Tab-separated table of C-alpha atoms in Angstrom:
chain	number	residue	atom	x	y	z
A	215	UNK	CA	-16.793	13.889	-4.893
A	216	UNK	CA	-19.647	11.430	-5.961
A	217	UNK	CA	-21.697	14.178	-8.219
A	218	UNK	CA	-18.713	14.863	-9.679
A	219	UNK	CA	-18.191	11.224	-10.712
A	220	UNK	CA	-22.110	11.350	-11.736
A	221	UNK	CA	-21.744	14.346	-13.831
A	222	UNK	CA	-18.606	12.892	-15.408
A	223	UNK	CA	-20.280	9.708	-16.515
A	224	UNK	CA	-23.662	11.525	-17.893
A	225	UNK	CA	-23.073	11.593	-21.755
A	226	UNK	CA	-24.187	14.557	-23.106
A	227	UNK	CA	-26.617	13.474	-25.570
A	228	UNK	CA	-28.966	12.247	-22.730
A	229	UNK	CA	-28.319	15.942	-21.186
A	230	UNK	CA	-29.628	17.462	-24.733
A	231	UNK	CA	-32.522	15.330	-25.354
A	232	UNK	CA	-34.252	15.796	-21.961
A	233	UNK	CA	-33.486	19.425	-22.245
A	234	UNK	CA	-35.136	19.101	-25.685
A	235	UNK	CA	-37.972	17.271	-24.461
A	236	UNK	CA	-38.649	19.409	-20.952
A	237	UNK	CA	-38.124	22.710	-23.213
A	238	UNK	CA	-41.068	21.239	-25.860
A	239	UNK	CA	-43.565	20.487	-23.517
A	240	UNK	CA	-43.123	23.665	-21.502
A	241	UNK	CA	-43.691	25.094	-24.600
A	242	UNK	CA	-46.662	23.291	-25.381
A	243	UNK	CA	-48.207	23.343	-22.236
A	244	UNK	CA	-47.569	27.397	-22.152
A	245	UNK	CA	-49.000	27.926	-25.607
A	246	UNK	CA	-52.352	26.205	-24.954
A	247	UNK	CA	-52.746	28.091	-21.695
A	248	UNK	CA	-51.512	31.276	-22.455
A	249	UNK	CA	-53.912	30.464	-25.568
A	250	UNK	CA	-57.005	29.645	-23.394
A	251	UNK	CA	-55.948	33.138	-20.903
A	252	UNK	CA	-55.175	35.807	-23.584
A	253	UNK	CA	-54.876	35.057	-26.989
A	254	UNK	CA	-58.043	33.210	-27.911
A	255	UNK	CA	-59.882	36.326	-26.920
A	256	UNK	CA	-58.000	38.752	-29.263
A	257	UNK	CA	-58.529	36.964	-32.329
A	258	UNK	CA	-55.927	34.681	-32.754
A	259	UNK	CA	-55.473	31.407	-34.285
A	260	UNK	CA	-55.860	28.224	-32.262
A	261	UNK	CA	-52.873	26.625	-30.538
A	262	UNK	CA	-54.009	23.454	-32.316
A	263	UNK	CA	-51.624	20.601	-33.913
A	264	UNK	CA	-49.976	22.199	-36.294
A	265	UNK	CA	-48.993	24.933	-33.603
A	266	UNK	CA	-47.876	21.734	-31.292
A	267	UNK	CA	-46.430	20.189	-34.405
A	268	UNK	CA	-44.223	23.204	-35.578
A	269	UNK	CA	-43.394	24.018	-31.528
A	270	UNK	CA	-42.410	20.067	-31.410
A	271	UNK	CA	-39.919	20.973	-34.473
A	272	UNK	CA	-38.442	23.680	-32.781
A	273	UNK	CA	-37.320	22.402	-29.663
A	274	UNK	CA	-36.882	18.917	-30.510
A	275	UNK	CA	-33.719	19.604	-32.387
A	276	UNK	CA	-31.991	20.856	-29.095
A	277	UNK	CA	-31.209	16.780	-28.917
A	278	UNK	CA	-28.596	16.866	-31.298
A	279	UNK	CA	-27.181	20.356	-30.831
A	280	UNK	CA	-24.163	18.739	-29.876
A	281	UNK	CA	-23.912	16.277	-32.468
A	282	UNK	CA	-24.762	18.355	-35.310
A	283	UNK	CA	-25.568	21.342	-34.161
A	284	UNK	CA	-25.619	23.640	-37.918
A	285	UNK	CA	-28.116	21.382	-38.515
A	286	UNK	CA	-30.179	21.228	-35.374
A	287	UNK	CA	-30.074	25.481	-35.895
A	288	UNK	CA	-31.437	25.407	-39.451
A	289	UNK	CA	-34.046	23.245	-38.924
A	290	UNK	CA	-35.063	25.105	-35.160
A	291	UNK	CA	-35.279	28.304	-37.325
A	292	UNK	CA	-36.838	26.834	-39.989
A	293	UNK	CA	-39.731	25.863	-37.902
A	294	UNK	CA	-39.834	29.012	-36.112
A	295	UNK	CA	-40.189	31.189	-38.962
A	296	UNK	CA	-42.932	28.692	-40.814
A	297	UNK	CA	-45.002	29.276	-36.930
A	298	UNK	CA	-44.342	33.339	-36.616
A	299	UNK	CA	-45.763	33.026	-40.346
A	300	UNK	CA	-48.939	31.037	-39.661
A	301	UNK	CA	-49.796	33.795	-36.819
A	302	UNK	CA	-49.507	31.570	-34.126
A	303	UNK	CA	-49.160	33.689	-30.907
A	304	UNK	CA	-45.311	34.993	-30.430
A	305	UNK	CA	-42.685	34.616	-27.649
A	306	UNK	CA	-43.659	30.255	-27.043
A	307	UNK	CA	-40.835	29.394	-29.139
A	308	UNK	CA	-38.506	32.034	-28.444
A	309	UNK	CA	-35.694	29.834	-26.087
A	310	UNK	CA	-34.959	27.131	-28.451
A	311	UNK	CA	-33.315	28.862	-31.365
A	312	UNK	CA	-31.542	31.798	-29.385
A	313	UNK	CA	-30.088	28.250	-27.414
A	314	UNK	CA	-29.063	27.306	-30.708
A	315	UNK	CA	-27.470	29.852	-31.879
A	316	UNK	CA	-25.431	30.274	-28.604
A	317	UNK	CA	-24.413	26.230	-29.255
A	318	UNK	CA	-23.459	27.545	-32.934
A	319	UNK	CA	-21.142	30.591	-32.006
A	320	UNK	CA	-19.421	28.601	-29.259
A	321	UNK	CA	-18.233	25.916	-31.210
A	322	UNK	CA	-18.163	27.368	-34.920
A	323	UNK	CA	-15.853	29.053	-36.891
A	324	UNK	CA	-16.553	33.035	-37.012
A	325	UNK	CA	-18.376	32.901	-39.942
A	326	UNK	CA	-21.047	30.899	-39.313
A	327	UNK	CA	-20.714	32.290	-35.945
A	328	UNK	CA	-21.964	35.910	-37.245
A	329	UNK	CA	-24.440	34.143	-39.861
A	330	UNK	CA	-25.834	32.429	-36.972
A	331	UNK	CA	-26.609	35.396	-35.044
A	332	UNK	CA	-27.810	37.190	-37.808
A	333	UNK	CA	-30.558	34.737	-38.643
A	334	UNK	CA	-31.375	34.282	-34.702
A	335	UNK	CA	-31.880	38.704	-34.893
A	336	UNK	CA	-34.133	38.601	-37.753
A	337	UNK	CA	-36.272	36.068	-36.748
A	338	UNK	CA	-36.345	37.185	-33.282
A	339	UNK	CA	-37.380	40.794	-34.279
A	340	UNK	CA	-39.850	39.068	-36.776
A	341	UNK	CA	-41.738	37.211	-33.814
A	342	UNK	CA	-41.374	40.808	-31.459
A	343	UNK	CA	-43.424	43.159	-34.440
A	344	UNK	CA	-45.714	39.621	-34.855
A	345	UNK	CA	-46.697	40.427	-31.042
A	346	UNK	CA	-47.394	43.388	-32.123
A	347	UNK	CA	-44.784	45.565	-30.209
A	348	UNK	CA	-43.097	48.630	-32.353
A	349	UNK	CA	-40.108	47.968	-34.313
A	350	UNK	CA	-37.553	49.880	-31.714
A	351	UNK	CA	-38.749	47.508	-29.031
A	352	UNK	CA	-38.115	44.352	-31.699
A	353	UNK	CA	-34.960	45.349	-32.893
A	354	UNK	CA	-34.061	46.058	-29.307
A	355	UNK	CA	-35.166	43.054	-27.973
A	356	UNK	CA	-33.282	41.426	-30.478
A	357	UNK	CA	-30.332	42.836	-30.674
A	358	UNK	CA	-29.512	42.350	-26.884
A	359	UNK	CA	-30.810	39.044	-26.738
A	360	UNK	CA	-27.990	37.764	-29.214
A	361	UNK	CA	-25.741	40.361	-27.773
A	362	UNK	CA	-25.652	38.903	-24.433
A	363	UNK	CA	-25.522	35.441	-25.967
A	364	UNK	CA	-22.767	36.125	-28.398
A	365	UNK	CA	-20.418	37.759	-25.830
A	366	UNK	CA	-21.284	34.108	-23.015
A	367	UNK	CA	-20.683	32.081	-25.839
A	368	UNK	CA	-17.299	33.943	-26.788
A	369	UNK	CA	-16.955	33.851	-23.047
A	370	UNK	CA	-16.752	29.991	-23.295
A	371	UNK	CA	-15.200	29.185	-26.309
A	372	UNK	CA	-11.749	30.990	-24.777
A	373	UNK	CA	-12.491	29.084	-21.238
A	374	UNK	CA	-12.735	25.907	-22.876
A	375	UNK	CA	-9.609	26.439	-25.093
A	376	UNK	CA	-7.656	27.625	-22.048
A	377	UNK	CA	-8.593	24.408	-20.146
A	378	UNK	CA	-7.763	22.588	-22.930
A	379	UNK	CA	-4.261	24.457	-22.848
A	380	UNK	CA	-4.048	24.066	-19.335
A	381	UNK	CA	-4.747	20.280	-19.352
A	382	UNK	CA	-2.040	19.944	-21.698
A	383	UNK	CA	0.463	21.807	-19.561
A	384	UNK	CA	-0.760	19.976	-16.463
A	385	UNK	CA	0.414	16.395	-18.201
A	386	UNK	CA	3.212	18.083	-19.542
A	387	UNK	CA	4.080	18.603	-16.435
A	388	UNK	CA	3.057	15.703	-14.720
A	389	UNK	CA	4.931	13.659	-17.266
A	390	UNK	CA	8.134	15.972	-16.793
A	391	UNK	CA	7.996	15.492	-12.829
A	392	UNK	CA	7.620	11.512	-13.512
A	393	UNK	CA	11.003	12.423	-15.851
A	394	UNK	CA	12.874	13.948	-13.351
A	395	UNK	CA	11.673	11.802	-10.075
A	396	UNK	CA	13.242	8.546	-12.260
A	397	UNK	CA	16.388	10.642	-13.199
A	398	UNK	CA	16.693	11.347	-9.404
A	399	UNK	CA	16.210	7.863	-8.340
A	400	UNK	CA	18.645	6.847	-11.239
A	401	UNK	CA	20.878	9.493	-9.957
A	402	UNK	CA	20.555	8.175	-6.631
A	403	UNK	CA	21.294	4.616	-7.369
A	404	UNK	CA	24.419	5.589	-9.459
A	405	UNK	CA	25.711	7.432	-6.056
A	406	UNK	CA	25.349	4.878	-4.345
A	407	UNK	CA	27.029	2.220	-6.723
A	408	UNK	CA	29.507	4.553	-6.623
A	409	UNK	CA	30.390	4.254	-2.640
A	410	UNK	CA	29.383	0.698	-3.010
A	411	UNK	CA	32.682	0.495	-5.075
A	412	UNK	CA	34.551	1.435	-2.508
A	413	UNK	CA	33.323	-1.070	0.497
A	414	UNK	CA	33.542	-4.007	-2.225
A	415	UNK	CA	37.065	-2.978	-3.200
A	416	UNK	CA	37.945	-2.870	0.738
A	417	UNK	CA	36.853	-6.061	1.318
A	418	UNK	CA	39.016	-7.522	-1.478
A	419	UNK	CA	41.850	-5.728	-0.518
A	420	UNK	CA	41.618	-7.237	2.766
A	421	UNK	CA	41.222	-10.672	1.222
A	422	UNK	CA	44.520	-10.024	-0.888
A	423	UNK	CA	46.249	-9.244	2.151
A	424	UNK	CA	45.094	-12.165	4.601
A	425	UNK	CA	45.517	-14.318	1.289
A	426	UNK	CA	49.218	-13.073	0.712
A	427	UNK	CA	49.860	-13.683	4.942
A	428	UNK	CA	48.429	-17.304	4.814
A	429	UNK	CA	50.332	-18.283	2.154
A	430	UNK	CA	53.732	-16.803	3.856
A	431	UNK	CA	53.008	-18.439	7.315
A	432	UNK	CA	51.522	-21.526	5.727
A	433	UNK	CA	54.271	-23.412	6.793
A	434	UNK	CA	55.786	-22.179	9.793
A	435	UNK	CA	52.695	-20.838	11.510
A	436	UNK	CA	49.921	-23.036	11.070
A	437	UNK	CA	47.455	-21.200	13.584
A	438	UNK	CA	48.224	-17.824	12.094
A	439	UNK	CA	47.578	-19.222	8.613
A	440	UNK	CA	44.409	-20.786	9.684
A	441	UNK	CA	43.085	-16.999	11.081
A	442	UNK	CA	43.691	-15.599	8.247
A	443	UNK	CA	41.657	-18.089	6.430
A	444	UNK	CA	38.471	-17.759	8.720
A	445	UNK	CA	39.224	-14.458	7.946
A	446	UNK	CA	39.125	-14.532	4.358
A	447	UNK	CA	36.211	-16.319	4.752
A	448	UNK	CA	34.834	-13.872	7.117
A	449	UNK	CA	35.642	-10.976	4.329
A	450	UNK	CA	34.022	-12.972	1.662
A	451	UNK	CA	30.895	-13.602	2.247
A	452	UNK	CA	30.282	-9.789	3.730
A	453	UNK	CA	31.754	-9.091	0.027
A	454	UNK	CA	29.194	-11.558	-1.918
A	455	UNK	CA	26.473	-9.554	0.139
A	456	UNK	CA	27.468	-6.201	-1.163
A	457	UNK	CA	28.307	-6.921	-4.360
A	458	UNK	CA	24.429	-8.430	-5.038
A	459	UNK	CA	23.385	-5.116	-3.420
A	460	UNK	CA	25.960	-3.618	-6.152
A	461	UNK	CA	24.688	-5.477	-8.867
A	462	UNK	CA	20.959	-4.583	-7.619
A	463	UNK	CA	21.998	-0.502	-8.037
A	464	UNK	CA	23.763	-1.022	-11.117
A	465	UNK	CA	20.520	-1.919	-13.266
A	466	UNK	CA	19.481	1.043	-12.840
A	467	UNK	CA	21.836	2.288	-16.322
A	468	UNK	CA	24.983	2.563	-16.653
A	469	UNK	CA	27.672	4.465	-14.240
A	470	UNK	CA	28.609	8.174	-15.814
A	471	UNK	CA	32.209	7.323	-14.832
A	472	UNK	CA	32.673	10.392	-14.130
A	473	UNK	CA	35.789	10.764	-10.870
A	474	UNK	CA	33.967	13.019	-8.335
A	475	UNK	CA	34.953	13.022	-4.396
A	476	UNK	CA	32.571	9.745	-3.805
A	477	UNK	CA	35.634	8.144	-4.594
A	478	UNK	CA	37.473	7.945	-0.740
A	479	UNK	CA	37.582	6.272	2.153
A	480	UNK	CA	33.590	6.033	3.386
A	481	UNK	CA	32.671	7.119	6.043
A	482	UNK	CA	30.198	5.163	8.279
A	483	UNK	CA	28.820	5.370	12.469
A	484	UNK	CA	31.941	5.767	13.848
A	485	UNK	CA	32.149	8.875	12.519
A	486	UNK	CA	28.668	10.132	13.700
A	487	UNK	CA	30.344	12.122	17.079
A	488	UNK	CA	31.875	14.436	14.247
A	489	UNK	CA	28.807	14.994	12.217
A	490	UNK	CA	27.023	15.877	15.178
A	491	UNK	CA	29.606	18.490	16.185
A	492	UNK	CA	29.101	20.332	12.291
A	493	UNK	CA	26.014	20.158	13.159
A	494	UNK	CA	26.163	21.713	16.390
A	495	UNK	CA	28.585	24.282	14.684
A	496	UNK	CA	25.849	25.260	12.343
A	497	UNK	CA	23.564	26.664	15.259
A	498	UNK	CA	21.509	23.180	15.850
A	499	UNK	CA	21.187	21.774	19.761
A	500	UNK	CA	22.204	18.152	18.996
A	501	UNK	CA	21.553	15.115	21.001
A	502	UNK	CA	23.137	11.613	20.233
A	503	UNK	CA	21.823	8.664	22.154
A	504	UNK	CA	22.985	5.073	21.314
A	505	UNK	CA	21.533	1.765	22.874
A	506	UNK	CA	21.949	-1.814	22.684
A	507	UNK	CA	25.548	-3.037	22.571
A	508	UNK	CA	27.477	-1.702	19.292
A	509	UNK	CA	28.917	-3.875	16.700
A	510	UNK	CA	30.927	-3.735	13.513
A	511	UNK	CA	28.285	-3.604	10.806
A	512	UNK	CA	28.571	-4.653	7.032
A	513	UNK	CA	30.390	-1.809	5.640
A	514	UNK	CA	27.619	-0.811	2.816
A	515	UNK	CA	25.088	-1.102	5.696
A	516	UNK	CA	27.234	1.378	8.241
A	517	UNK	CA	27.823	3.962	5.270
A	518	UNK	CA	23.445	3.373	4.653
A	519	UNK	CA	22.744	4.760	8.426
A	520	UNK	CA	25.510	7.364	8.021
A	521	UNK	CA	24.105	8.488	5.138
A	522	UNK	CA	20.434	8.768	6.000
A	523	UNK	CA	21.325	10.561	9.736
A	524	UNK	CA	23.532	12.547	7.707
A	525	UNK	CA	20.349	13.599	4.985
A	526	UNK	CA	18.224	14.073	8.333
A	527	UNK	CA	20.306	16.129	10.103
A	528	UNK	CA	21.261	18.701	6.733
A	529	UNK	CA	17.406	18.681	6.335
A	530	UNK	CA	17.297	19.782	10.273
A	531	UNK	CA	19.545	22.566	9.343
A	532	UNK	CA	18.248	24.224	6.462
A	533	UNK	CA	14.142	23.891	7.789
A	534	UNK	CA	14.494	23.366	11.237
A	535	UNK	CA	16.599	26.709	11.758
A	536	UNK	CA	19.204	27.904	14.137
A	537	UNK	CA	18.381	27.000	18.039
A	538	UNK	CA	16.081	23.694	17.312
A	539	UNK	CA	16.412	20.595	19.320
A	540	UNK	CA	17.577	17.023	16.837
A	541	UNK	CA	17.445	14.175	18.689
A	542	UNK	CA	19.330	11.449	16.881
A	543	UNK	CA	18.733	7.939	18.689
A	544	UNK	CA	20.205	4.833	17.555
A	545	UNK	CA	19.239	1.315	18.573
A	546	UNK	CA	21.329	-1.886	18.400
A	547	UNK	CA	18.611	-4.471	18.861
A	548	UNK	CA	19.759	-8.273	17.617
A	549	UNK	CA	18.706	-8.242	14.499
A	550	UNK	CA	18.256	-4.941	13.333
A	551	UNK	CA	19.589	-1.530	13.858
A	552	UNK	CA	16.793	1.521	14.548
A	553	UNK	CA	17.621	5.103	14.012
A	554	UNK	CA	15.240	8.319	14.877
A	555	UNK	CA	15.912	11.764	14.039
A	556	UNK	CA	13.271	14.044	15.107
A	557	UNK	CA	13.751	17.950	15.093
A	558	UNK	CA	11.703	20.532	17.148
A	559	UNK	CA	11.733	23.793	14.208
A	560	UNK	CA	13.924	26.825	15.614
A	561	UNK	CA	13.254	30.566	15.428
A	562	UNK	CA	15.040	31.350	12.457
A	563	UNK	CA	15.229	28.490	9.441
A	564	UNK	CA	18.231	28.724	7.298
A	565	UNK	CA	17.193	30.456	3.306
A	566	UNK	CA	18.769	27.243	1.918
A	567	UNK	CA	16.925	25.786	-1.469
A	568	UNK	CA	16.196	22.419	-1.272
A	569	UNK	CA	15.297	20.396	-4.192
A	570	UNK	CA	13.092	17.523	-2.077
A	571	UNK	CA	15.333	14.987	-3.669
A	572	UNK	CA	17.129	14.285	-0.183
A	573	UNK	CA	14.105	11.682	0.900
A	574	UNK	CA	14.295	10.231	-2.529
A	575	UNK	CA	18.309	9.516	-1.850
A	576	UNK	CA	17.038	8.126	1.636
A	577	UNK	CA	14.521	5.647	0.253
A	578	UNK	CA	16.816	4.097	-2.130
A	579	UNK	CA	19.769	3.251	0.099
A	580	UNK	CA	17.464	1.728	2.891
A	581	UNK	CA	15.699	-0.216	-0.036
A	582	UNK	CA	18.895	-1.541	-0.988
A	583	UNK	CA	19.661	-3.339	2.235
A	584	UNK	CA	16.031	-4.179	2.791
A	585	UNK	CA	15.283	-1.601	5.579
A	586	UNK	CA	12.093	0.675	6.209
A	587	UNK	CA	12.001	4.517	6.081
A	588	UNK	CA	9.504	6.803	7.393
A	589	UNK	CA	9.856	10.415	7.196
A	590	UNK	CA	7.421	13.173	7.697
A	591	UNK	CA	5.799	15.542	10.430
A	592	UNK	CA	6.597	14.577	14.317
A	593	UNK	CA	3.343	13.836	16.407
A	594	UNK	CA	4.408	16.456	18.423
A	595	UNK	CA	5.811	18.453	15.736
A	596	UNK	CA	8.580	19.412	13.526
A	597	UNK	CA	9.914	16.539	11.578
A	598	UNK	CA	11.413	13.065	12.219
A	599	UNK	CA	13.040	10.263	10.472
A	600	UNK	CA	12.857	6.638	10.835
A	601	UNK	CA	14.490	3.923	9.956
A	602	UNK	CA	15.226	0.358	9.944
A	603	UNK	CA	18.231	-1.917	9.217
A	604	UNK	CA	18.063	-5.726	9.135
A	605	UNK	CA	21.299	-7.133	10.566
A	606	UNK	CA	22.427	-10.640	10.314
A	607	UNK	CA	21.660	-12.089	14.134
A	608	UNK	CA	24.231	-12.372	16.730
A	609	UNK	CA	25.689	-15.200	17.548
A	610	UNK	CA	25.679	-15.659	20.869
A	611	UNK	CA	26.863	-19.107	21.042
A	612	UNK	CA	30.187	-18.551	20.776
A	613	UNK	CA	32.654	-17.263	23.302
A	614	UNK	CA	35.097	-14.875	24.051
């Protein structure tokens, strides 16, 4: 992980010019030796400055091969044809300019590509019959040497344009998966406005009705009057509390008013001895444990924990498969309620799609009433879901 931050950061102009450099004085260094070993005793001139001087001039311009690297070839062949001319001895300088020309043909047009290897062939072959060596050996040498670095340069060019394609697609994608996780939360949000609607126009129902009854008995049933007001006051302030959760969804955009069977009586934990029995139906070995003394909860908070055992337990059914174990625990604790659905997988999982968005739904309803949600593998296995509730404290000051 750290080289491949190191590597990232290296610019690739340092790269070049200590390749440039290391290539030179190899050269150098080879040409005086190989010089002082063979060649000085057949004749040939010295490896003296102006051999160091042309050898400097055609490696050195490795530097800016990726800069400018028509250039950096010209004036690399240049300089090897002026030393194969003076007679220096062949095959020092050969590396530089075939490097060159595999720098030109992977990022040039095709042109300059095939002019490129062209001039690398000739002067190649020129240095092989300078050796001496006989012109089938030159040509040969030549020809494969810019064979084999035309078809790796080729090679590259179509890697580096299919990463380049693939990068795109990758943040295409990316950018499309960002799309559609916000469109699902959106989605989500507008769902669960939706049912919102319904708890809020409960509770004012209710208040129309204990409103209506005060007035009525105002007068000749002063104690039933004054119920109904602690009632309506009751009823009131559970409605403020859902309506800023309401108001919280609704920013989200605007509702696609669109009438869909959301629009009913809610459900909530009362009915959570049903679920479990569809559940059971569907092939699942259910168990339902509740502590802690039960309560009446805020409506929007009951039809939250419905919801998110209800998510649990479908998810239970189409991974877990037929004959797993779901344990669904609840916990009434003073001021909170706890839920945990854990699964233990079956034998046979149901082939139901899923679309992952079920967690996403989960999230945003316990983030609405300021819960916690945890979902993901069991320590023992399978998979579990919890979740926490904050519930407004008991009051345990009052009687019965």
């Amino acid at each position: 992980m750290q080289g491949g931050r190191v590597r990232a950061r290296l610019d690739p102009l340092v790269i070049d010019v200590v390749l440039a450099c290391v290539l030179a004085a190899l050269t150098i260094v080879y040409g005086r030796q190989g010089y002082e070993a063979v060649y000085r005793h057949k004749g040939w001139p010295p490896f003296g400055l102006l051999a160091i001087g042309l050898s400097l001039a055609v490696n050195l311009p490795l530097a800016v091969r990726g800069r400018a690297p028509w250039v950096a070839f010209v004036v690399s062949h240049g300089a090897f044809v002026a030393y194969t001319a003076a007679g220096f001895q062949p095959s020092a300088n050969l590396w530089a300019p075939l490097l060159l020309c595999y720098t030109v043909i992977r990022n040039g047009p095709v042109r300059r590509a095939a002019w490129a290897a062209a001039a690398t062939a000739a002067t190649w072959t020129a240095s092989g019959l300078a050796a001496p060596v006989s012109v089938e050996l030159a040509v040969g040498q030549s020809v494969i040497g810019v064979g084999v670095v035309w078809s790796w340069a080729t090679s590259n060019s179509r890697l580096a344009e299919r990463n380049v394609q693939l990068a795109e697609l990758t943040a295409q994608l990316r950018r499309e998966q960002e799309l559609r996780a916000r469109h699902a939360i959106t989605e989500e949000r507008l769902r669960i406005a939706r049912e919102l609607h319904d708890v809020v126009a409960h509770h004012l129902s209710a208040l129309a009705v204990q409103a209506g009854l005060a007035d009525f008995v105002f007068a000749s049933d002063p104690a039933a009057a004054r119920k109904a007001v602690v009632s309506i006051g009751a009823s009131s302030r559970e409605a403020l509390e859902e309506m800023r959760g309401l108001l919280g969804v609704l920013r989200a955009g605007p509702d696609a008013g669109d009438p869909d069977p959301l629009y009913r009586s809610s459900p909530g934990l009362e009915r959570l001895d049903d679920l479990a029995e569809r559940t059971r139906a569907a092939g699942l070995d259910v168990m339902l444990t509740v502590t802690g003394p039960r309560r009446a909860l805020p409506s929007g908070v009951d039809l939250c924990a419905y919801r998110i055992v209800q998510e649990a337990l479908t998810n239970a059914v189409k991974h877990a498969g037929r004959g797993a174990r779901v344990s669904v625990g609840l916990s009434f604790e003073a001021d909170r309620l706890t839920g945990e659905i854990s699964d233990r997988g079956g034998s046979v999982p149901a082939a139901v799609p899923s679309n992952g968005l079920g967690l996403v739904g989960m999230r945003e309803r316990v983030r609405l009433y300021g819960g916690t949600l945890r979902a993901g593998p069991g320590p023992e296995g399978g998979f579990e879901v919890v979740f926490t509730l904050p519930l407004a404290p008991l009051d345990t000051t009052r009687g019965g």
